[in-house]
Short mmCIF file of C-alpha atoms in Angstrom, two decimals:
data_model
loop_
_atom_site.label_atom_id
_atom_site.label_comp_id
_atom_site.label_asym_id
_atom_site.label_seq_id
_atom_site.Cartn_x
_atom_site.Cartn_y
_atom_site.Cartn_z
CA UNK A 1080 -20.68 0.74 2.46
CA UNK A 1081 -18.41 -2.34 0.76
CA UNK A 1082 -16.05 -1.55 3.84
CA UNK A 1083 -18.43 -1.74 6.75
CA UNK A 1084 -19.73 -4.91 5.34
CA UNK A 1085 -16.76 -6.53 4.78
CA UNK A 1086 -15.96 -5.65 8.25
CA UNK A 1087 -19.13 -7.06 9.22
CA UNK A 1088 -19.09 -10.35 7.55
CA UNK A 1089 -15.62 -11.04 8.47
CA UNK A 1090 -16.58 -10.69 12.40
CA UNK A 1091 -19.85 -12.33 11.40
CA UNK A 1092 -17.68 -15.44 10.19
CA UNK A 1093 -15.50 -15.25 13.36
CA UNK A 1094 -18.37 -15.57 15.55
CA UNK A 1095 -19.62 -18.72 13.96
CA UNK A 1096 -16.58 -21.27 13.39
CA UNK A 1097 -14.92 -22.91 16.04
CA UNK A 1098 -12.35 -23.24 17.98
CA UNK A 1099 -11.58 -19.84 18.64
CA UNK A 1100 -15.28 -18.31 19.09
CA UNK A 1101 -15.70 -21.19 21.65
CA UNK A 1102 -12.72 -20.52 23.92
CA UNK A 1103 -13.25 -16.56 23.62
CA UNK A 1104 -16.91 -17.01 25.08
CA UNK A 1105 -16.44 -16.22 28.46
CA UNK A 1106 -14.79 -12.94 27.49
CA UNK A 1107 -16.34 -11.80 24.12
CA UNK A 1108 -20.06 -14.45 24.26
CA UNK A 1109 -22.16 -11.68 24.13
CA UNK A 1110 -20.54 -10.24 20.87
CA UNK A 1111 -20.13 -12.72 19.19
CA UNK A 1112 -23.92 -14.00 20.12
CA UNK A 1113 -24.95 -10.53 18.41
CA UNK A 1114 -22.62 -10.75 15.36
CA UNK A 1115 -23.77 -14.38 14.74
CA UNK A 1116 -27.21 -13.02 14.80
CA UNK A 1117 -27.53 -10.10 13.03
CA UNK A 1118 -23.84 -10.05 11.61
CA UNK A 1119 -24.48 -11.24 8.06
CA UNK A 1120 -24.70 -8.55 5.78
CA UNK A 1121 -24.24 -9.59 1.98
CA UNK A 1122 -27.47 -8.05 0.91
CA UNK A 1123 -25.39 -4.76 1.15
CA UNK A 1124 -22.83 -6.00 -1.46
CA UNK A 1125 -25.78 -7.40 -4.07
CA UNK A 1126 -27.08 -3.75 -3.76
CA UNK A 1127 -23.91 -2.65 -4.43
CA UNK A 1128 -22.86 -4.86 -7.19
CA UNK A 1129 -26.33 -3.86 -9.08
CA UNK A 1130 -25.52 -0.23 -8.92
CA UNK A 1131 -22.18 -0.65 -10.45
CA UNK A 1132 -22.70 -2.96 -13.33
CA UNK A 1133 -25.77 -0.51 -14.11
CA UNK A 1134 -22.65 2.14 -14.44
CA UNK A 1135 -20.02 0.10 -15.97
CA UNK A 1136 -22.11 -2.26 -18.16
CA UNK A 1137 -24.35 1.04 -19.98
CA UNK A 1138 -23.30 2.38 -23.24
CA UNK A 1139 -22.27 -0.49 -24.87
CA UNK A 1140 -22.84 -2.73 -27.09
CA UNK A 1141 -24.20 -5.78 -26.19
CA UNK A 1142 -25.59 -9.05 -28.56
CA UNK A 1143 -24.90 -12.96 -28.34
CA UNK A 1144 -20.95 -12.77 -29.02
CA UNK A 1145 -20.62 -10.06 -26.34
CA UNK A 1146 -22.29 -12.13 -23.67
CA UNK A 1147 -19.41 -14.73 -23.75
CA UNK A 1148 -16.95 -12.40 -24.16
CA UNK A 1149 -18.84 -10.90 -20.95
CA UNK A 1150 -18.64 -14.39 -19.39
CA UNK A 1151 -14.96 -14.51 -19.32
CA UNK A 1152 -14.38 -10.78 -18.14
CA UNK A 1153 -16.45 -11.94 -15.33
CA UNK A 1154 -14.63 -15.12 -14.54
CA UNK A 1155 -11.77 -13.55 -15.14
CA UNK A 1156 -12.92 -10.48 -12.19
CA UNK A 1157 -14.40 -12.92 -9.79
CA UNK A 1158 -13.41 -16.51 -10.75
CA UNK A 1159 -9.55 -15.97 -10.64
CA UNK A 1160 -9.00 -14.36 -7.14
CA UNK A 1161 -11.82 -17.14 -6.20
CA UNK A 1162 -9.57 -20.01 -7.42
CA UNK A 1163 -6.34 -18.53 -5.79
CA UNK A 1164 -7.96 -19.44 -2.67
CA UNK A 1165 -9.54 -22.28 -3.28
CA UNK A 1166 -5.99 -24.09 -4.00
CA UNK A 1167 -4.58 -21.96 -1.45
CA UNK A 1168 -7.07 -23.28 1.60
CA UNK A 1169 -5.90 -26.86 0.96
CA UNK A 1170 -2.69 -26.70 2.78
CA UNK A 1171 -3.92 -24.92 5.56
CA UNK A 1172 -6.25 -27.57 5.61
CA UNK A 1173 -4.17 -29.98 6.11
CA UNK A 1174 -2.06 -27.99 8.78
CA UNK A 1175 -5.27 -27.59 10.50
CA UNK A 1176 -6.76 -30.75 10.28
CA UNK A 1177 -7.10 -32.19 13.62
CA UNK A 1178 -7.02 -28.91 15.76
CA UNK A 1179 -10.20 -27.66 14.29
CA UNK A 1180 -13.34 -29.30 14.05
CA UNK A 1181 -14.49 -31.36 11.27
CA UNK A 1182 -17.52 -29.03 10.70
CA UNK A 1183 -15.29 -26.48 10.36
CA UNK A 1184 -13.29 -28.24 7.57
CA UNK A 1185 -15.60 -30.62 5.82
CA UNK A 1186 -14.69 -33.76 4.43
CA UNK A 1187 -11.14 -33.93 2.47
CA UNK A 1188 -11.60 -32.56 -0.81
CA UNK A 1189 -12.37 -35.00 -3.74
CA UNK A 1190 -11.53 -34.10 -7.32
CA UNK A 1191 -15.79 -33.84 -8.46
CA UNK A 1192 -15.82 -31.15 -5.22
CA UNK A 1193 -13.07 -29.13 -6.55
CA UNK A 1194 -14.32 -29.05 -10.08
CA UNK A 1195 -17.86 -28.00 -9.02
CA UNK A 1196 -15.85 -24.99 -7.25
CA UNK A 1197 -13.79 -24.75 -10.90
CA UNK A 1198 -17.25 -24.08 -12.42
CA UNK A 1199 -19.04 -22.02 -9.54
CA UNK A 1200 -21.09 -25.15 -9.45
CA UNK A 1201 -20.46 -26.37 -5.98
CA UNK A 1202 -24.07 -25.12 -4.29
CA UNK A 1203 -26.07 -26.46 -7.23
CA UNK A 1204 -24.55 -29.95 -6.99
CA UNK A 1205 -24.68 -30.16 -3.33
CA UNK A 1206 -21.22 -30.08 -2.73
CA UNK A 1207 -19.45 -28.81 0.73
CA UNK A 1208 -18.02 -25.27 0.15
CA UNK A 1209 -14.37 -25.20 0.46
CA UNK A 1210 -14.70 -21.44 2.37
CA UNK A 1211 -16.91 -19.87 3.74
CA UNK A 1212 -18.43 -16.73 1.39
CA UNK A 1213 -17.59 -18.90 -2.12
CA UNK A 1214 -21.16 -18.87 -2.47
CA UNK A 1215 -21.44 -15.14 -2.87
CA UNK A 1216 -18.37 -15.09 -5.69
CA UNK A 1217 -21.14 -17.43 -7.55
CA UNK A 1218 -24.37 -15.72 -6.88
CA UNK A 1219 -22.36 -12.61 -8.02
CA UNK A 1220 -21.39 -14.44 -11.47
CA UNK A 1221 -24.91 -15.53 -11.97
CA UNK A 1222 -26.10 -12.34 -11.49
CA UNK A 1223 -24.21 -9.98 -13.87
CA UNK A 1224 -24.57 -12.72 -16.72
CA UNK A 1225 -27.99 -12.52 -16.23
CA UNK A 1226 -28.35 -8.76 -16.23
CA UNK A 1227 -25.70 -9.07 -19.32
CA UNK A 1228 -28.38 -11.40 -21.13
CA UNK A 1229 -31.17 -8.42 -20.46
CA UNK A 1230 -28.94 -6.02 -22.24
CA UNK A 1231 -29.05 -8.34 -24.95
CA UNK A 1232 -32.37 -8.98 -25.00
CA UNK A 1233 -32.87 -5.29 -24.83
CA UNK A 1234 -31.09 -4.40 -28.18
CA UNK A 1235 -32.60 -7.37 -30.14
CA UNK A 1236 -36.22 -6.61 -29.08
CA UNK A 1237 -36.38 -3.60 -27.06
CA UNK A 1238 -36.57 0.32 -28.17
CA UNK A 1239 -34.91 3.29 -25.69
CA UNK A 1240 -34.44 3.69 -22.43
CA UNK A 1241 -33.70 -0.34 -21.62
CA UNK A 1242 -37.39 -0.51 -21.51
CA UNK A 1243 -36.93 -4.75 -22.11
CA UNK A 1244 -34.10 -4.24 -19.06
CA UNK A 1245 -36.72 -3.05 -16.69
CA UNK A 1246 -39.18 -5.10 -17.87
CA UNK A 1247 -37.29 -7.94 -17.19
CA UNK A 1248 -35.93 -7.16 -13.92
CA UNK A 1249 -39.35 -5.79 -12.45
CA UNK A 1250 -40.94 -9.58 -12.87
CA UNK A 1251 -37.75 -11.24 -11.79
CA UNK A 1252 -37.80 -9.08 -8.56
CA UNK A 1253 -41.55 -9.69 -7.74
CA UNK A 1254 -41.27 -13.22 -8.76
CA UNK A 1255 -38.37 -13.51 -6.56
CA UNK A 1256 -39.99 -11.56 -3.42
CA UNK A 1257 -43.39 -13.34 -3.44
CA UNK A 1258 -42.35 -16.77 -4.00
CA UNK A 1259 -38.52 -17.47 -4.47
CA UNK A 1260 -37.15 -15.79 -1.84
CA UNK A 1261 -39.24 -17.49 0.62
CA UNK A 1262 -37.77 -20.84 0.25
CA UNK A 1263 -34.28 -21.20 1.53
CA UNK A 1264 -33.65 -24.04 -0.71
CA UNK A 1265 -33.53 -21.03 -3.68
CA UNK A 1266 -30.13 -19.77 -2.26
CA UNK A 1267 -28.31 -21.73 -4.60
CA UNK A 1268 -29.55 -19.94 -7.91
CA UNK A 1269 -29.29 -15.68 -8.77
CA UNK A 1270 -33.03 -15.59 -8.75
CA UNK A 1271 -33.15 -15.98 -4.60
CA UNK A 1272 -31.01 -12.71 -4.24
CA UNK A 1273 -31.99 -10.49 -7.34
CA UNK A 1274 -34.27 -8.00 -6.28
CA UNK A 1275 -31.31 -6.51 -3.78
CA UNK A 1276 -29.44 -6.75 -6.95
CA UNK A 1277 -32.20 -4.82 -9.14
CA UNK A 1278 -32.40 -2.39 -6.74
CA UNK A 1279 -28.86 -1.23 -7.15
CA UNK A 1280 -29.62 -0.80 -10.86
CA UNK A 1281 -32.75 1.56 -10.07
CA UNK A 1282 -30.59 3.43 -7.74
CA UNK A 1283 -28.03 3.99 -10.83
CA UNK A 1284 -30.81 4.37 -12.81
CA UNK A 1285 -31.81 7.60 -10.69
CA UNK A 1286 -28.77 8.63 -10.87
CA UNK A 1287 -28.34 9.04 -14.32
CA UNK A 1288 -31.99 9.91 -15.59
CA UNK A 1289 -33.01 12.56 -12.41
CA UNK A 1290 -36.14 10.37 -11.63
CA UNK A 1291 -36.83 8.69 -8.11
CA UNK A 1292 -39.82 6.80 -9.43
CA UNK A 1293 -38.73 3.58 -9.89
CA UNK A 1294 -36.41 3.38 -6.73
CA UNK A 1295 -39.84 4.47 -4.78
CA UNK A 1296 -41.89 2.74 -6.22
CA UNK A 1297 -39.71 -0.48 -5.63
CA UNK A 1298 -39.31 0.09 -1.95
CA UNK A 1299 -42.95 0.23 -1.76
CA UNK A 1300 -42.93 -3.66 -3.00
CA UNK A 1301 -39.66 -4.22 -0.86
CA UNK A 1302 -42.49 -3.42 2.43
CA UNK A 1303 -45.73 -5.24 0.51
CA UNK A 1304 -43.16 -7.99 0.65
CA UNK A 1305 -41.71 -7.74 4.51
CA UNK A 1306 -46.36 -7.92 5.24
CA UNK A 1307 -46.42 -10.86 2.99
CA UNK A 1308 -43.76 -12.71 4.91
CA UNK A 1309 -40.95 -10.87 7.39
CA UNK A 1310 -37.28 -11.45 6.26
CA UNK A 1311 -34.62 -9.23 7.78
CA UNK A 1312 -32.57 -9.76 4.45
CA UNK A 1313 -35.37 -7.70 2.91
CA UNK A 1314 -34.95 -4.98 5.55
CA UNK A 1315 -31.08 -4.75 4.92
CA UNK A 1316 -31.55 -4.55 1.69
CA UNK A 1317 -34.22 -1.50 1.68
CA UNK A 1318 -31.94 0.63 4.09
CA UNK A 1319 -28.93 0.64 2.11
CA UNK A 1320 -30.62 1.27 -0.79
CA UNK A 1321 -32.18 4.22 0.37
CA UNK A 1322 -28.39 5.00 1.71
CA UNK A 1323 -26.94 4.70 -1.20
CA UNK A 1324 -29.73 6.89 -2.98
CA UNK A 1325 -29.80 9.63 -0.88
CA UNK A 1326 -25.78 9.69 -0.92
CA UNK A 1327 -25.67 10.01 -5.02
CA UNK A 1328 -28.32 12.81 -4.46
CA UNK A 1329 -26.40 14.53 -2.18
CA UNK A 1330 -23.19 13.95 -3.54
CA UNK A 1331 -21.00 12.41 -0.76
CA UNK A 1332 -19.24 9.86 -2.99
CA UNK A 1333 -17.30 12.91 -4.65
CA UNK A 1334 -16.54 14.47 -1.57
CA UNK A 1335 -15.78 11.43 0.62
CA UNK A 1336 -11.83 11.60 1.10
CA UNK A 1337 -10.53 8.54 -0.84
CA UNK A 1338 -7.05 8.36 1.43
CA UNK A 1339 -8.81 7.00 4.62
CA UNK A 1340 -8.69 3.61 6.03
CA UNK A 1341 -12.33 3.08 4.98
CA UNK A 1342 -11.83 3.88 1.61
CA UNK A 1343 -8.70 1.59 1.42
CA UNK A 1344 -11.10 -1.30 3.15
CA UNK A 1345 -13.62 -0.87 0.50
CA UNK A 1346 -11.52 -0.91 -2.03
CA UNK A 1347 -10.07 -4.31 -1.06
CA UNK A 1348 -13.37 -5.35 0.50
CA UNK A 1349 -13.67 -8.28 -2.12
CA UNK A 1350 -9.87 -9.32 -1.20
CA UNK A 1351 -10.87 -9.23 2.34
CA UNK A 1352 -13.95 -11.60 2.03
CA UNK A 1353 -12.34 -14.51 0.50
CA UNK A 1354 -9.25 -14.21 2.62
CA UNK A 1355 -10.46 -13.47 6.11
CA UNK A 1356 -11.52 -17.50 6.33
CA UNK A 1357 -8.68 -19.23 5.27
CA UNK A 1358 -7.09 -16.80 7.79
CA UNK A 1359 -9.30 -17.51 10.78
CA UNK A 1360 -8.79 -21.51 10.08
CA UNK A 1361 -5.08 -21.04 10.30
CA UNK A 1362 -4.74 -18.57 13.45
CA UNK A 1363 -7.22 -21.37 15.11
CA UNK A 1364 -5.33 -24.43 14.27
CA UNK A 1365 -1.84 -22.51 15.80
CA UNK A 1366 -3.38 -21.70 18.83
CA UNK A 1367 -4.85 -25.21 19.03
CA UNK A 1368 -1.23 -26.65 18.72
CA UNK A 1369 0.32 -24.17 21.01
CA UNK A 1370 -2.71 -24.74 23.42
CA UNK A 1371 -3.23 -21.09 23.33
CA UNK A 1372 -7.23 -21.95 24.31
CA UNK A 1373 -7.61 -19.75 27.32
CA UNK A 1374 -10.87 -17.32 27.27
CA UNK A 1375 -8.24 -14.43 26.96
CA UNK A 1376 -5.47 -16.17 24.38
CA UNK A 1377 -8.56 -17.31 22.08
CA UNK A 1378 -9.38 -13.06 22.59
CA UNK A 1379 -6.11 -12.35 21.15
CA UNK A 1380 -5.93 -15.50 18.46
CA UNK A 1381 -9.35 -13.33 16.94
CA UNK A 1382 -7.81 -10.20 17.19
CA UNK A 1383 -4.47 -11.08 15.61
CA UNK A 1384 -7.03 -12.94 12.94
CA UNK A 1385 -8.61 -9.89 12.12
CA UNK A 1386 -5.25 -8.33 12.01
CA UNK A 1387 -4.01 -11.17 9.87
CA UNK A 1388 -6.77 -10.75 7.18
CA UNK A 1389 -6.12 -7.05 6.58
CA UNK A 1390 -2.77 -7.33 6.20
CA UNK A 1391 -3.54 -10.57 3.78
CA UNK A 1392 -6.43 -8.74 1.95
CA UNK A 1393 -4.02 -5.87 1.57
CA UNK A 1394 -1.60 -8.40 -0.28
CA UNK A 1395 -4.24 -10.57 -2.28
CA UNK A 1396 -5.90 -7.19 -3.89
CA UNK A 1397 -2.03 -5.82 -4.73
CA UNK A 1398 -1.02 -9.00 -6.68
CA UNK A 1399 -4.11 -11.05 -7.07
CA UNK A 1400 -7.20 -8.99 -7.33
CA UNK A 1401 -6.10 -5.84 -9.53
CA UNK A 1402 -4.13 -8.46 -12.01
CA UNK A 1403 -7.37 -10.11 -12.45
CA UNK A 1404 -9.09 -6.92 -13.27
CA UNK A 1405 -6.69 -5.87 -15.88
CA UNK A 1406 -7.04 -9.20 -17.60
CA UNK A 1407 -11.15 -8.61 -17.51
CA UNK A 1408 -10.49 -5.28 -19.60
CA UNK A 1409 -9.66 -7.10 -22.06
CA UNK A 1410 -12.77 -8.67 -22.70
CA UNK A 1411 -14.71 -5.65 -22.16
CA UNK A 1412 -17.73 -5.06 -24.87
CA UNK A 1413 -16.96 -1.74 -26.74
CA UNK A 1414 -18.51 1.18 -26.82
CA UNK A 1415 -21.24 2.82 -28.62
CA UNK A 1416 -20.70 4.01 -32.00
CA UNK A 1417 -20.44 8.26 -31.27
CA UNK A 1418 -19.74 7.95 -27.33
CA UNK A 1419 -18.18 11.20 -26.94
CA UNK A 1420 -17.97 11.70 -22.67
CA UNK A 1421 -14.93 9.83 -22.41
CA UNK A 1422 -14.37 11.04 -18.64
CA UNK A 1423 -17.95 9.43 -17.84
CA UNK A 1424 -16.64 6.38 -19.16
CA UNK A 1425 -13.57 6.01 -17.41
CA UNK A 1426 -15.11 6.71 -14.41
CA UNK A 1427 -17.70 3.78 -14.54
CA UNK A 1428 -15.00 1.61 -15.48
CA UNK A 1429 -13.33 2.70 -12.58
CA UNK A 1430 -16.09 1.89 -10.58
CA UNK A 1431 -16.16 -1.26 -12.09
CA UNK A 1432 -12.76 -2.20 -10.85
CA UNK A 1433 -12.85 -1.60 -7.69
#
């Protein structure tokens, strides 16, 4: 699922920014006039992302402390690769100023821009995004600390079975789907994309406790919602959750073979989204130079593009991405007191890390 998204975003992305979606038109327009459309698919990684931090983030112990500690893991996961290319896009920047459109670029970066991207502030305070996807690395911090913060607030005031975590996450989601979510002015803030996130956690939560209830239940409210006001978001959303529900129940993820390319691309799927931009710019602004802007060159400039990014994503997860994850260990919350299934544990961590 990461994989095929990825794949879809990046083509998605390639279909939108100029010059090379312009000058491939006559060869690829109705593609890319489907891909721009329909193309943009990160509903499938907030389901995702929900479902494993239900894994990874369970049996532990969480209070006040932990949730900085939390913070940093999650900064250092997300906010580390994140930063790598936000310094690395300014020289290709300036390679490619000129050759690719100014709404491709932005303005040149000022020092307040690039310390609203230091902070994951950049949406809030109305800044341009340096890349395109930062805003998902963001959404994605806001949303574990706030599921994080429900853990808390489930051992201070809550009793068994993260009763207070439901609780919480049941009025955030119809909050969200009845009123939020129907402004696009929301995007900024966690709250917009949460219920794709909660859903992941009832799909874990399925999982581990046997019961389809909740998950129903929920995808009941996911349609109420679509009557109330039609969003395809919402429609992503509720098919991949019921794909990743009925492939837990059935077991594929054990017996899906873990050498294919697929695999691989999900595994590097986060590498891949904040690379595949910075890529795209680059491959444009060459072909620009070389005047490479013929309908079947500007084919081949998105082709060697997508190339480009695998290869690059490849890279970034070997020495950027899986460094970052080993420095988040360290800042892990430990476990219950008595946790005896040690193999469970290492597998949601594993989980966790990819």
């Amino acid at each position: 699922m990461r994989a095929f998204a990825a794949l879809l975003i990046v083509w998605h992305h390639f279909s939108l920014y100029a010059p090379l979606n312009e000058w491939a038109a006559p060869i690829m327009g109705g593609a890319l006039s489907w891909l721009s459309e329909y193309g943009r698919s990160t509903q499938i990684f907030f389901v995702i992302s929900g479902y494993v931090s239900a894994q990874s983030m369970r049996g532990r112990e969480w209070d006040p402390g932990q949730l900085g500690r939390f913070g940093i893991q999650r900064y250092c996961r997300l906010g580390l690769p994140y930063l790598v290319i936000v310094i690395g896009i300014l020289p290709i920047y300036a390679f490619a100023r000129g050759w690719v459109p100014d709404e491709v670029l932005g303005q040149p970066v000022s020092f307040a821009q690039f310390l609203a991207h230091l902070f994951f502030l950049q949406d809030i305070l109305g800044y341009e995004a340096l890349s395109a996807g930062l805003w998902f690395v963001c959404i994605n911090f806001q949303l574990g600390l706030l599921y994080a913060f429900s853990l808390v607030l489930q051992r201070r005031f809550g009793s068994g079975d993260n009763g207070m975590v439901m609780l919480i996450g049941w009025a955030l989601s119809l909050y969200s789907l009845f009123y939020f979510n129907l402004d696009p002015a929301g995007e900024p803030w966690a709250l917009y994309f949460f219920p794709f996130f909660f859903m992941g956690v009832l799909v874990s939560r399925a999982m581990t406790r046997g019961g389809a209830t909740g998950f129903v239940i929920f995808e009941g409210v996911m349609l109420l919602a679509l009557f109330y006001e039609w969003r395809g978001r919402l429609v992503v959303a509720m098919v991949f959750g019921i794909v990743l529900f009925i492939a837990g129940r059935l077991g594929w993820g054990e017996r899906w073979s873990h050498s294919s390319a697929l695999a691989r691309i999900g595994k590097m799927s986060f590498s891949l989204f904040l690379v595949h931009f910075p890529i795209l710019v680059l491959v444009g602004a060459l072909w620009a130079r070389l005047g490479w802007n013929s309908p079947a060159a500007a084919t081949a400039g998105l082709l060697v593009a997508f190339g480009g990014s695998l290869v690059a994503a490849h890279v970034f997860h070997r020495w950027v991405e899986i460094p970052a994850a080993r420095l988040a260990k360290r800042f892990r919350a430990p476990e219950k007191a008595g946790r005896t299934d040690r193999r469970d544990s290492e597998g949601r961590q594993l989980a966790f890390e990819h």
